[in-house]
Short mmCIF file of C-alpha atoms in Angstrom, two decimals:
data_model
loop_
_atom_site.label_atom_id
_atom_site.label_comp_id
_atom_site.label_asym_id
_atom_site.label_seq_id
_atom_site.Cartn_x
_atom_site.Cartn_y
_atom_site.Cartn_z
CA MET A 1 130.85 -15.39 70.72
CA THR A 2 127.03 -14.70 70.05
CA THR A 3 125.71 -15.86 66.89
CA ALA A 4 122.68 -14.24 67.49
CA ILE A 5 120.86 -11.74 64.66
CA THR A 6 122.19 -7.96 65.83
CA PRO A 7 120.96 -4.61 64.84
CA LEU A 8 124.70 -4.85 62.49
CA CYS A 9 123.00 -7.93 60.82
CA LYS A 10 120.41 -6.40 60.26
CA LEU A 11 122.08 -3.35 58.63
CA ALA A 12 124.15 -5.88 56.50
CA TYR A 13 121.24 -7.00 55.40
CA ARG A 14 119.14 -3.72 55.03
CA TYR A 15 121.97 -2.97 52.57
CA GLY A 16 122.67 -6.89 50.84
CA THR A 17 126.55 -6.65 52.43
CA ASP A 18 127.61 -10.12 52.12
CA LYS A 19 128.91 -9.49 55.35
CA CYS A 20 125.91 -10.86 57.59
CA PRO A 21 124.64 -14.66 58.28
CA GLN A 22 121.40 -14.09 56.67
CA LEU A 23 123.64 -13.67 53.30
CA ARG A 24 127.05 -15.55 52.84
CA HIS A 25 128.99 -14.69 55.83
CA SER A 26 129.64 -14.10 60.07
CA TYR A 27 130.99 -11.24 60.32
CA THR A 28 128.47 -9.02 61.11
CA PRO A 29 127.75 -10.20 65.09
CA TYR A 30 131.81 -10.48 65.73
CA TYR A 31 131.96 -7.18 64.32
CA TYR A 32 128.91 -6.31 67.01
CA GLU A 33 130.61 -7.69 69.64
CA LEU A 34 133.60 -6.06 68.75
CA LEU A 35 132.85 -2.72 68.32
CA ASN A 36 129.90 -1.64 69.96
CA PRO A 37 131.08 -0.89 73.27
CA HIS A 38 133.11 1.67 71.69
CA LYS A 39 130.45 2.94 68.77
CA LYS A 40 129.86 6.16 69.93
CA ARG A 41 134.04 7.60 70.56
CA ILE A 42 135.14 5.81 66.76
CA LYS A 43 135.09 9.31 64.34
CA LYS A 44 136.72 7.18 60.90
CA VAL A 45 136.21 4.35 59.70
CA LEU A 46 137.86 3.47 55.98
CA GLU A 47 137.40 0.30 54.39
CA MET A 48 139.88 -1.16 51.48
CA GLY A 49 137.36 -2.86 48.42
CA ILE A 50 133.50 -0.84 47.99
CA GLY A 51 131.41 -3.34 46.33
CA TYR A 52 130.47 -3.83 42.19
CA MET A 53 127.87 -5.60 40.67
CA PRO A 54 127.16 -4.90 36.64
CA GLY A 55 124.42 -2.55 36.67
CA MET A 56 126.26 0.14 38.60
CA PRO A 57 126.66 3.43 38.59
CA GLU A 58 123.80 3.98 36.59
CA LYS A 59 121.32 2.43 39.16
CA LYS A 60 122.30 2.45 42.42
CA VAL A 61 120.46 -0.89 43.77
CA VAL A 62 120.81 -3.87 41.94
CA TYR A 63 118.66 -6.88 42.87
CA ASP A 64 121.51 -10.28 42.64
CA ALA A 65 120.16 -13.09 41.95
CA GLY A 66 122.53 -14.91 43.47
CA LEU A 67 122.51 -13.96 46.95
CA LYS A 68 118.64 -13.59 46.78
CA ARG A 69 119.52 -9.81 47.83
CA ASN A 70 119.11 -6.16 46.84
CA TYR A 71 122.15 -5.01 46.70
CA HIS A 72 122.86 -0.73 47.29
CA MET A 73 125.98 0.47 45.88
CA GLY A 74 128.43 0.64 49.06
CA ALA A 75 126.69 -1.47 50.93
CA SER A 76 128.79 -1.87 53.44
CA LEU A 77 129.96 1.77 53.82
CA TYR A 78 126.27 2.46 54.80
CA MET A 79 126.47 -0.25 56.92
CA TRP A 80 128.97 1.53 59.21
CA ARG A 81 127.72 4.93 59.00
CA ASP A 82 124.43 3.55 59.94
CA PHE A 83 125.40 1.81 63.16
CA PHE A 84 129.05 4.92 63.68
CA PRO A 85 126.43 8.15 64.71
CA HIS A 86 129.43 9.98 64.55
CA ALA A 87 132.15 8.04 62.00
CA GLN A 88 133.62 9.55 58.78
CA ILE A 89 133.06 6.57 57.04
CA TYR A 90 136.27 6.03 54.16
CA GLY A 91 135.48 3.97 50.60
CA ALA A 92 138.34 3.29 48.61
CA ASP A 93 138.35 1.17 45.45
CA ASP A 94 140.66 0.11 42.07
CA LYS A 95 137.17 0.34 40.08
CA PRO A 96 136.25 4.50 38.82
CA GLY A 97 133.04 3.67 38.71
CA THR A 98 132.74 2.35 42.45
CA LEU A 99 132.93 5.17 43.23
CA PHE A 100 130.01 8.02 44.97
CA THR A 101 129.94 10.83 47.78
CA ASP A 102 127.31 10.94 50.34
CA ASP A 103 126.44 11.41 53.78
CA ARG A 104 129.50 11.10 55.68
CA ILE A 105 130.65 9.00 53.12
CA GLN A 106 134.10 9.88 51.43
CA THR A 107 135.08 7.16 48.59
CA PHE A 108 138.68 6.79 47.08
CA LEU A 109 140.34 6.06 44.19
CA CYS A 110 142.77 3.80 45.28
CA ASP A 111 145.15 0.10 44.26
CA GLU A 112 145.92 -1.59 46.61
CA ARG A 113 149.08 -3.08 45.14
CA LYS A 114 150.89 0.07 44.36
CA GLU A 115 152.64 1.89 47.81
CA ALA A 116 152.55 5.16 46.47
CA ASP A 117 148.41 4.66 45.76
CA ILE A 118 148.37 3.49 49.61
CA ILE A 119 150.38 6.60 50.38
CA ASN A 120 148.37 8.85 49.26
CA LEU A 121 144.65 7.17 50.53
CA ILE A 122 146.26 7.54 53.93
CA ALA A 123 146.90 11.79 53.49
CA GLN A 124 143.83 12.05 52.35
CA THR A 125 141.54 10.63 55.27
CA GLY A 126 144.61 11.37 57.67
CA PRO A 127 146.29 9.03 59.88
CA ASP A 128 144.21 8.65 62.58
CA ILE A 129 141.76 6.05 61.43
CA ASP A 130 140.10 3.81 64.24
CA VAL A 131 139.34 1.12 62.42
CA PHE A 132 140.34 -0.14 58.84
CA ILE A 133 139.02 -2.68 56.90
CA ASP A 134 140.82 -4.92 54.40
CA ASP A 135 137.97 -5.62 51.80
CA GLY A 136 139.61 -6.04 48.85
CA ASN A 137 141.35 -7.92 46.70
CA HIS A 138 141.64 -11.20 48.97
CA ASN A 139 144.96 -13.54 47.67
CA ARG A 140 147.15 -13.59 50.31
CA ARG A 141 150.09 -11.99 48.78
CA ARG A 142 147.94 -9.31 48.17
CA GLN A 143 146.57 -8.74 52.14
CA VAL A 144 149.61 -9.81 53.28
CA PHE A 145 151.24 -6.10 50.95
CA LEU A 146 148.42 -3.74 52.15
CA ALA A 147 148.57 -4.67 56.24
CA LYS A 148 152.96 -4.88 55.83
CA THR A 149 152.27 -1.07 53.99
CA VAL A 150 149.43 0.79 55.26
CA LEU A 151 149.70 -0.35 59.39
CA PRO A 152 152.39 1.85 59.65
CA LEU A 153 151.14 5.26 58.26
CA LEU A 154 148.30 4.92 60.97
CA LYS A 155 147.78 5.70 64.14
CA LYS A 156 148.78 2.95 67.11
CA ASP A 157 145.85 1.93 68.29
CA VAL A 158 144.04 1.66 65.42
CA ILE A 159 141.90 -1.46 64.75
CA TYR A 160 143.24 -3.27 61.95
CA ILE A 161 140.27 -6.30 60.57
CA ILE A 162 141.34 -8.10 56.91
CA GLU A 163 138.33 -9.52 55.56
CA ASP A 164 137.95 -13.32 54.05
CA VAL A 165 141.06 -15.47 54.39
CA SER A 166 140.97 -18.11 52.93
CA SER A 167 144.60 -19.53 55.01
CA PRO A 168 144.08 -17.34 58.14
CA TYR A 169 146.83 -19.25 59.62
CA GLU A 170 149.79 -18.59 57.04
CA LEU A 171 148.64 -15.53 56.98
CA VAL A 172 149.18 -15.04 60.56
CA GLN A 173 153.07 -16.09 60.19
CA ASP A 174 153.14 -14.17 57.20
CA LEU A 175 152.80 -11.09 59.48
CA ALA A 176 154.79 -12.19 62.26
CA GLY A 177 155.77 -8.86 63.46
CA TYR A 178 151.88 -7.93 64.50
CA GLN A 179 149.70 -8.62 67.19
CA CYS A 180 147.37 -10.56 65.28
CA GLU A 181 144.07 -12.55 66.35
CA ILE A 182 142.07 -15.00 64.24
CA ALA A 183 138.27 -13.86 65.23
CA PRO A 184 136.60 -16.33 67.48
CA ILE A 185 134.18 -17.54 64.38
CA LEU A 186 131.71 -20.42 62.57
CA PRO A 187 133.22 -20.22 59.09
CA GLN A 188 129.74 -21.21 56.97
CA THR A 189 132.57 -21.05 54.00
CA HIS A 190 135.80 -22.01 53.48
CA ASP A 191 137.40 -18.18 53.21
CA ASP A 192 134.44 -17.23 55.81
CA ASN A 193 137.32 -16.35 58.21
CA LEU A 194 138.67 -12.72 60.05
CA VAL A 195 142.12 -11.72 61.26
CA ILE A 196 142.43 -8.95 63.37
CA ILE A 197 145.55 -6.46 63.84
CA ARG A 198 146.40 -4.45 66.89
CA ASN A 199 148.74 -2.20 65.39
CA THR A 200 151.81 -2.57 67.85
CA SER A 201 154.58 -1.59 65.29
CA SER A 202 152.96 1.67 63.72
CA GLN A 203 154.34 5.08 63.40
CA ARG A 204 152.28 7.85 62.76
CA VAL A 205 153.48 10.01 59.21
#
């Protein structure tokens, strides 16, 4: 897998999302390899977890001294929008202050711990999601609950990604009913791991 700075890494850095190696995680080089061949056909992306920093939503850009970055509200949603030229980007979070709309970006209030909220979210976005990213609560039990709740609602060929996984092998065991893969990246921190799920067990709603 490439470790070079890719165009997606540059977009991530521009908006201040820590998915890129310039700031913290090793995700964007892997994402570029995985998704770039399909970028023009991807129509819908849904990310759980929008991100929030003190000073928002009054300010759309806040300086984060810890990571020495200018963090744009909804940073990764803007990254995905700019990367996928034909995609509608959806974000979901349980904090009302994170919600916003912009060109090809729509966000929803959703508590990932509640099945009814998850079902309502997919009813609003539609089940035809091409890429789903779980960047919400990084607790393994909640990651498993979200995956087991949302995957049966989505189309069969969705690419489902769980970010910030502290114990990837245990998580894969918890999701034994699905085709899981631990992404071949070089972790920079203890939770710098991705698990990719192919939704072979899903049913359309």
